[in-house]
CSV table of C-alpha atoms in Angstrom, one decimal:
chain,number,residue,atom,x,y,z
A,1,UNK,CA,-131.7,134.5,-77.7
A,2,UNK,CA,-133.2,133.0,-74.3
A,3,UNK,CA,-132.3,136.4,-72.7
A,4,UNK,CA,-134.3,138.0,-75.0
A,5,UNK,CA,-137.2,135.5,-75.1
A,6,UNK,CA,-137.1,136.0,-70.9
A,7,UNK,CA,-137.2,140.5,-72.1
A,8,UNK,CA,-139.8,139.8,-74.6
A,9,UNK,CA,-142.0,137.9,-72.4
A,10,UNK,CA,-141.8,140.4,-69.4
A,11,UNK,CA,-142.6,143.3,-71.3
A,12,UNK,CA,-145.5,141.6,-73.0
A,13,UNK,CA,-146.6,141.1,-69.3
A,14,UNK,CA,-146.2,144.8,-69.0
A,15,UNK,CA,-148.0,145.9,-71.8
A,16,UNK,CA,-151.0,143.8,-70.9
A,17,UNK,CA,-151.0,145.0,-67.7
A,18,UNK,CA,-150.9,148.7,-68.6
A,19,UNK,CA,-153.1,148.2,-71.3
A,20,UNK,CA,-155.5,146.6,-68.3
A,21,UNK,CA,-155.3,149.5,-66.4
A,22,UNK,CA,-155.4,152.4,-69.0
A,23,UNK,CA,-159.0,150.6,-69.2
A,24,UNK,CA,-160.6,149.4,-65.9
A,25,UNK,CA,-158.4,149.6,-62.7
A,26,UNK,CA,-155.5,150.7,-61.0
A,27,UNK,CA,-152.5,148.9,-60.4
A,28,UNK,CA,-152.0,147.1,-56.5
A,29,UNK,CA,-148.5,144.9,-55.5
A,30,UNK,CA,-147.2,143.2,-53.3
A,31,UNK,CA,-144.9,140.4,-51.9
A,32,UNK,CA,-145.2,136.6,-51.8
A,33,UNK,CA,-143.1,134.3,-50.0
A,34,UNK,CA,-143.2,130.9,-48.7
A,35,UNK,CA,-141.6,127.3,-48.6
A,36,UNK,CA,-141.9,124.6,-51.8
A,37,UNK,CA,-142.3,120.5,-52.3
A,38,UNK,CA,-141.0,119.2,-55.5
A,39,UNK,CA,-140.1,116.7,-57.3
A,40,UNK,CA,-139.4,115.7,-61.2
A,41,UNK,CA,-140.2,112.7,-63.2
A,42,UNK,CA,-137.6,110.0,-64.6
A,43,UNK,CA,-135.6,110.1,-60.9
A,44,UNK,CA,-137.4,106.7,-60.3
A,45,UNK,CA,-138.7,108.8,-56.8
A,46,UNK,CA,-141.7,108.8,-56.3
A,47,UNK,CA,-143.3,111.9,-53.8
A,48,UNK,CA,-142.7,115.8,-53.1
A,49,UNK,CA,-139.7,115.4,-51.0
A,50,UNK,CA,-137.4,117.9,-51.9
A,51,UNK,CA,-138.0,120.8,-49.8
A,52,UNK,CA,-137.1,124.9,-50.6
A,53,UNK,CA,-138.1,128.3,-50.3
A,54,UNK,CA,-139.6,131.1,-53.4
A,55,UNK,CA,-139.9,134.2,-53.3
A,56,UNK,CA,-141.1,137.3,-54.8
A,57,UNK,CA,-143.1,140.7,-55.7
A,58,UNK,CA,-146.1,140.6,-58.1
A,59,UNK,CA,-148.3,143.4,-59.8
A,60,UNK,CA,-152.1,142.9,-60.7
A,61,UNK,CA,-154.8,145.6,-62.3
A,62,UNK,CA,-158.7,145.0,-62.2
A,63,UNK,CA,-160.3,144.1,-65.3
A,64,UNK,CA,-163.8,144.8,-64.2
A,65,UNK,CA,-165.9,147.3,-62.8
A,66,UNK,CA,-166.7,144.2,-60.1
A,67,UNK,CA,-163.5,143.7,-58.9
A,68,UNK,CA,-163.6,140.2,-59.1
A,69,UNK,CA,-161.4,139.6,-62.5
A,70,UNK,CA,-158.4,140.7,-62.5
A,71,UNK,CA,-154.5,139.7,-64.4
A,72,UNK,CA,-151.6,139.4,-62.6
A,73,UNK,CA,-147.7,139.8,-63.2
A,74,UNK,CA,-145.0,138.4,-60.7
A,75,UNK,CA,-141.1,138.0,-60.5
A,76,UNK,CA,-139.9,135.2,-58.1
A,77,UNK,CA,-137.3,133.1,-57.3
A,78,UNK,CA,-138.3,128.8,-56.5
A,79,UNK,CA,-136.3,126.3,-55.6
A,80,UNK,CA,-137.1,123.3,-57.3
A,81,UNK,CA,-135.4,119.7,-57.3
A,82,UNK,CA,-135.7,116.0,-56.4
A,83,UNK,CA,-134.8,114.1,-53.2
A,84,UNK,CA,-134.6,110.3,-51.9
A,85,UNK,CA,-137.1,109.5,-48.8
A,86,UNK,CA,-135.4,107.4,-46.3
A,87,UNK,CA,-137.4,106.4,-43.2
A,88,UNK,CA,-135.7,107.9,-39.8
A,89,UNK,CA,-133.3,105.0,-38.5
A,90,UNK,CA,-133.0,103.5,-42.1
A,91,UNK,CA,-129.7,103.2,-44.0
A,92,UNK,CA,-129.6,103.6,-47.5
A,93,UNK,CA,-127.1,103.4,-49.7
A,94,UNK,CA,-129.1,104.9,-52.6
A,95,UNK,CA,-129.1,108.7,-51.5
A,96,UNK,CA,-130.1,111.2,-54.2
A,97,UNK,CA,-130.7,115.0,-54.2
A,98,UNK,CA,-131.2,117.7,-57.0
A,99,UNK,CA,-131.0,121.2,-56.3
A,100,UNK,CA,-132.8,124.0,-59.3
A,101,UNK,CA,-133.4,127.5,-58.8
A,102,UNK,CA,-135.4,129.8,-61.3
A,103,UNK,CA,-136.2,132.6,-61.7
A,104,UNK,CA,-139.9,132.7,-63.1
A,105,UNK,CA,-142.2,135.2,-64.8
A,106,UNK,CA,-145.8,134.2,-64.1
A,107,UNK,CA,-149.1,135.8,-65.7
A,108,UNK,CA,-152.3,134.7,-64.5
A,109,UNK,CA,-155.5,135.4,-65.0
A,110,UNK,CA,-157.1,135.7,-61.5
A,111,UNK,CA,-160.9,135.3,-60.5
A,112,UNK,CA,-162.5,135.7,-56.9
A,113,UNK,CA,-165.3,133.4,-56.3
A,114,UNK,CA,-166.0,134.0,-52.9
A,115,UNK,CA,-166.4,137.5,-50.9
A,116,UNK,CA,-167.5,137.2,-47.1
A,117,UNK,CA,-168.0,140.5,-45.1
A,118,UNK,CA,-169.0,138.4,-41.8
A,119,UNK,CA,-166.5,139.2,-39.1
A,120,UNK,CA,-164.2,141.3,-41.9
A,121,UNK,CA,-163.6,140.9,-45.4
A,122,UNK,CA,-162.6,137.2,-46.6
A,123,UNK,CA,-161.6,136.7,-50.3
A,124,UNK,CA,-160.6,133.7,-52.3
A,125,UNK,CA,-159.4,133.6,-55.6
A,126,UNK,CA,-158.5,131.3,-58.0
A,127,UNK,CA,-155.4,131.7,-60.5
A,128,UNK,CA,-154.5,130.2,-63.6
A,129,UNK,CA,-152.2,130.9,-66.7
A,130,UNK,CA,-148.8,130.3,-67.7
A,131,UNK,CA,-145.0,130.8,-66.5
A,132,UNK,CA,-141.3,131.3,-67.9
A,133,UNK,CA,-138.5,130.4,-65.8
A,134,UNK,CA,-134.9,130.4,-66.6
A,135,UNK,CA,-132.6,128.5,-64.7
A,136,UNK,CA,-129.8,129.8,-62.6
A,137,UNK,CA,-128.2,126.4,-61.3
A,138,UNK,CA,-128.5,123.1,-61.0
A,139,UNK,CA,-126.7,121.1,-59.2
A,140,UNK,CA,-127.2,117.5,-58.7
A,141,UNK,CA,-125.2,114.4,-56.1
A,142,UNK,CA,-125.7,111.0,-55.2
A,143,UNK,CA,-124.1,108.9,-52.5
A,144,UNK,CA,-120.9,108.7,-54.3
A,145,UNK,CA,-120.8,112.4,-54.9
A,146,UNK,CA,-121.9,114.6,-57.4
A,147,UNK,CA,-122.9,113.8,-60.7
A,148,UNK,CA,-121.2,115.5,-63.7
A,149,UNK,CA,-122.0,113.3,-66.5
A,150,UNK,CA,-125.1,113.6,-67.3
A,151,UNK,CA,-126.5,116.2,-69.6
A,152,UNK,CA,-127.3,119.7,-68.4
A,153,UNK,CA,-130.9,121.2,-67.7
A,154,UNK,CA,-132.2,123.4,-70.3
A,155,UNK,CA,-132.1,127.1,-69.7
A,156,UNK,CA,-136.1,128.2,-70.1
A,157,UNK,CA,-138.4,126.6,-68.7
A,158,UNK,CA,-142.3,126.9,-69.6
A,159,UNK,CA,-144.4,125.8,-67.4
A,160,UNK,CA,-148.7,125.9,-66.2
A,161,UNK,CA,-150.0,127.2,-63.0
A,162,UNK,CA,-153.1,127.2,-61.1
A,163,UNK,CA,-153.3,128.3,-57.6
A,164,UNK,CA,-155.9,129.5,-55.0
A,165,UNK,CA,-155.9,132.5,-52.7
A,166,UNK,CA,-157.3,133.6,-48.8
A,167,UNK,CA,-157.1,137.3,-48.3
A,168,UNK,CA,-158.3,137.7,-44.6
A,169,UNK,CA,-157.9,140.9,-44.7
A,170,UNK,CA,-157.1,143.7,-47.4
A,171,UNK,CA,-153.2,143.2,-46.8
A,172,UNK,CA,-152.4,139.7,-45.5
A,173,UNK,CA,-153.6,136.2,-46.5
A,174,UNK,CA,-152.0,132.7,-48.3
A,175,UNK,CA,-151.3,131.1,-51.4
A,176,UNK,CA,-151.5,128.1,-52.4
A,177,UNK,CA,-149.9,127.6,-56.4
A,178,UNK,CA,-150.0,124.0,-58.2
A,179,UNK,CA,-147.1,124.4,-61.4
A,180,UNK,CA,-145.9,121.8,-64.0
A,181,UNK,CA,-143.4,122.4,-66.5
A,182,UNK,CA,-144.9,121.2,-70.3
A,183,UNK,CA,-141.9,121.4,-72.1
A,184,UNK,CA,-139.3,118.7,-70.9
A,185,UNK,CA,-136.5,120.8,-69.0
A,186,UNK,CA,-134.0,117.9,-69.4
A,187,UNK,CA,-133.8,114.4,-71.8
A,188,UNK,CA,-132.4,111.8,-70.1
A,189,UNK,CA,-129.4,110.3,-72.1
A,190,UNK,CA,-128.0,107.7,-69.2
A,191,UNK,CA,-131.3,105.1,-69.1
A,192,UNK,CA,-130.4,102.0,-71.0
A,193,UNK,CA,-134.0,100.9,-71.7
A,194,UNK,CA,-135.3,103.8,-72.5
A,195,UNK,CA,-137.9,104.0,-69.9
A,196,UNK,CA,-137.9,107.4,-69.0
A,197,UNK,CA,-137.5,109.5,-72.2
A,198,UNK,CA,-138.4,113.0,-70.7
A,199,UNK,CA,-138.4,114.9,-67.2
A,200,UNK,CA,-140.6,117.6,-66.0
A,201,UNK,CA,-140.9,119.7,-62.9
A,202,UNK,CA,-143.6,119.9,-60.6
A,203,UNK,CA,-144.1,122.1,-57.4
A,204,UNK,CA,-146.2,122.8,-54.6
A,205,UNK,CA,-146.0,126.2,-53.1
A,206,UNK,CA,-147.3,127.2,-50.1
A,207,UNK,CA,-146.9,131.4,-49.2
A,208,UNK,CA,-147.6,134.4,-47.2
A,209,UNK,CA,-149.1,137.1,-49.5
A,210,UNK,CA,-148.0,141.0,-48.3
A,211,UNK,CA,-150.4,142.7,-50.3
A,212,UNK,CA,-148.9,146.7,-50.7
């Protein structure tokens, strides 16, 4: 059922995107990669600590005769998770780190606000829509080892994105992509009081865009 859910989703990203082009544009891809912060509520951490990598190849079609509108598909891979801080020279005894990976679908409406043709052609866009992600491990240790007892993630994830975008030129430029998950991915079931009663991720990403 999730498999198809993750099908279902991906070819509805299709057919809006052909359905896009048939009618304005022509489709442009490319590749996106770059390094992520994270972290996820109910660890009792508190900052973007946990460091990784994403990855992945995106599709877009114009949806005006402007240019400046446009919908976009991409595949990618994040790294996601949850890690203690401990100051350099500190010893702690209280050592935690989660490791996720997904593999995400987003679609998001993208619209460029700025276009500067001083000294070449400088774009920026903003991006916002949603994103599916299905989880492909998680693994998850403290100080004493790893931890088996608690209960496992849930597959899908659905999550929101908005993002901003610097195309220096007309192939190369950076990404910057704000995502939180609005569906809990895991309920906590090991909190005595209660306090935490849902987690959620949230990532920073920070790429290089290859625009084909």
């Amino acid at each position: 059922m999730k498999k198809n859910l993750l099908l279902l989703w991906i070819f509805a990203g299709i057919f809006c995107l052909s359905q896009a082009q048939s009618s304005k544009g022509q489709f442009k891809g490319g590749l996106r990669i770059g390094m992520t912060t994270s972290q996820i509520s109910g660890d009792d951490l508190a900052g973007f600590h946990k460091v990784g990598a994403t990855a992945g190849l995106y599709a877009h079609v114009g949806l005006n005769d402007n240019d400046n509108l446009r919908l976009q598909m991409g595949l990618d891979f994040t790294m996601k998770g949850s890690h203690s801080y401990t100051k350099k020279g500190q010893i702690s005894n209280d050592k935690y780190v989660l490791n996720l990976g997904y593999l995400e679908v987003p679609v998001l409406l993208q619209w460029r606000f700025a276009h500067i043709t001083a000294y070449g052609i400088h774009d920026f866009w903003f991006e916002v829509g949603p994103m599916l992600g299905v989880n492909l491990y998680a693994r998850e240790r403290n100080g004493a080892g790893i931890i088996s007892f608690r209960p496992p993630f849930r597959r899908m994830e659905f999550s929101a994105c908005a993002g901003l975008s610097y195309m220096f030129n007309e192939h190369h430029g950076f990404n910057f992509r704000f995502s939180n998950s609005f569906i809990p991915v895991r309920i906590p079931t090991w909190v005595v009081n209660r306090r935490i009663f849902k987690q959620f991720n949230t990532v920073l990403a920070f790429c290089y865009i290859y625009q084909f």
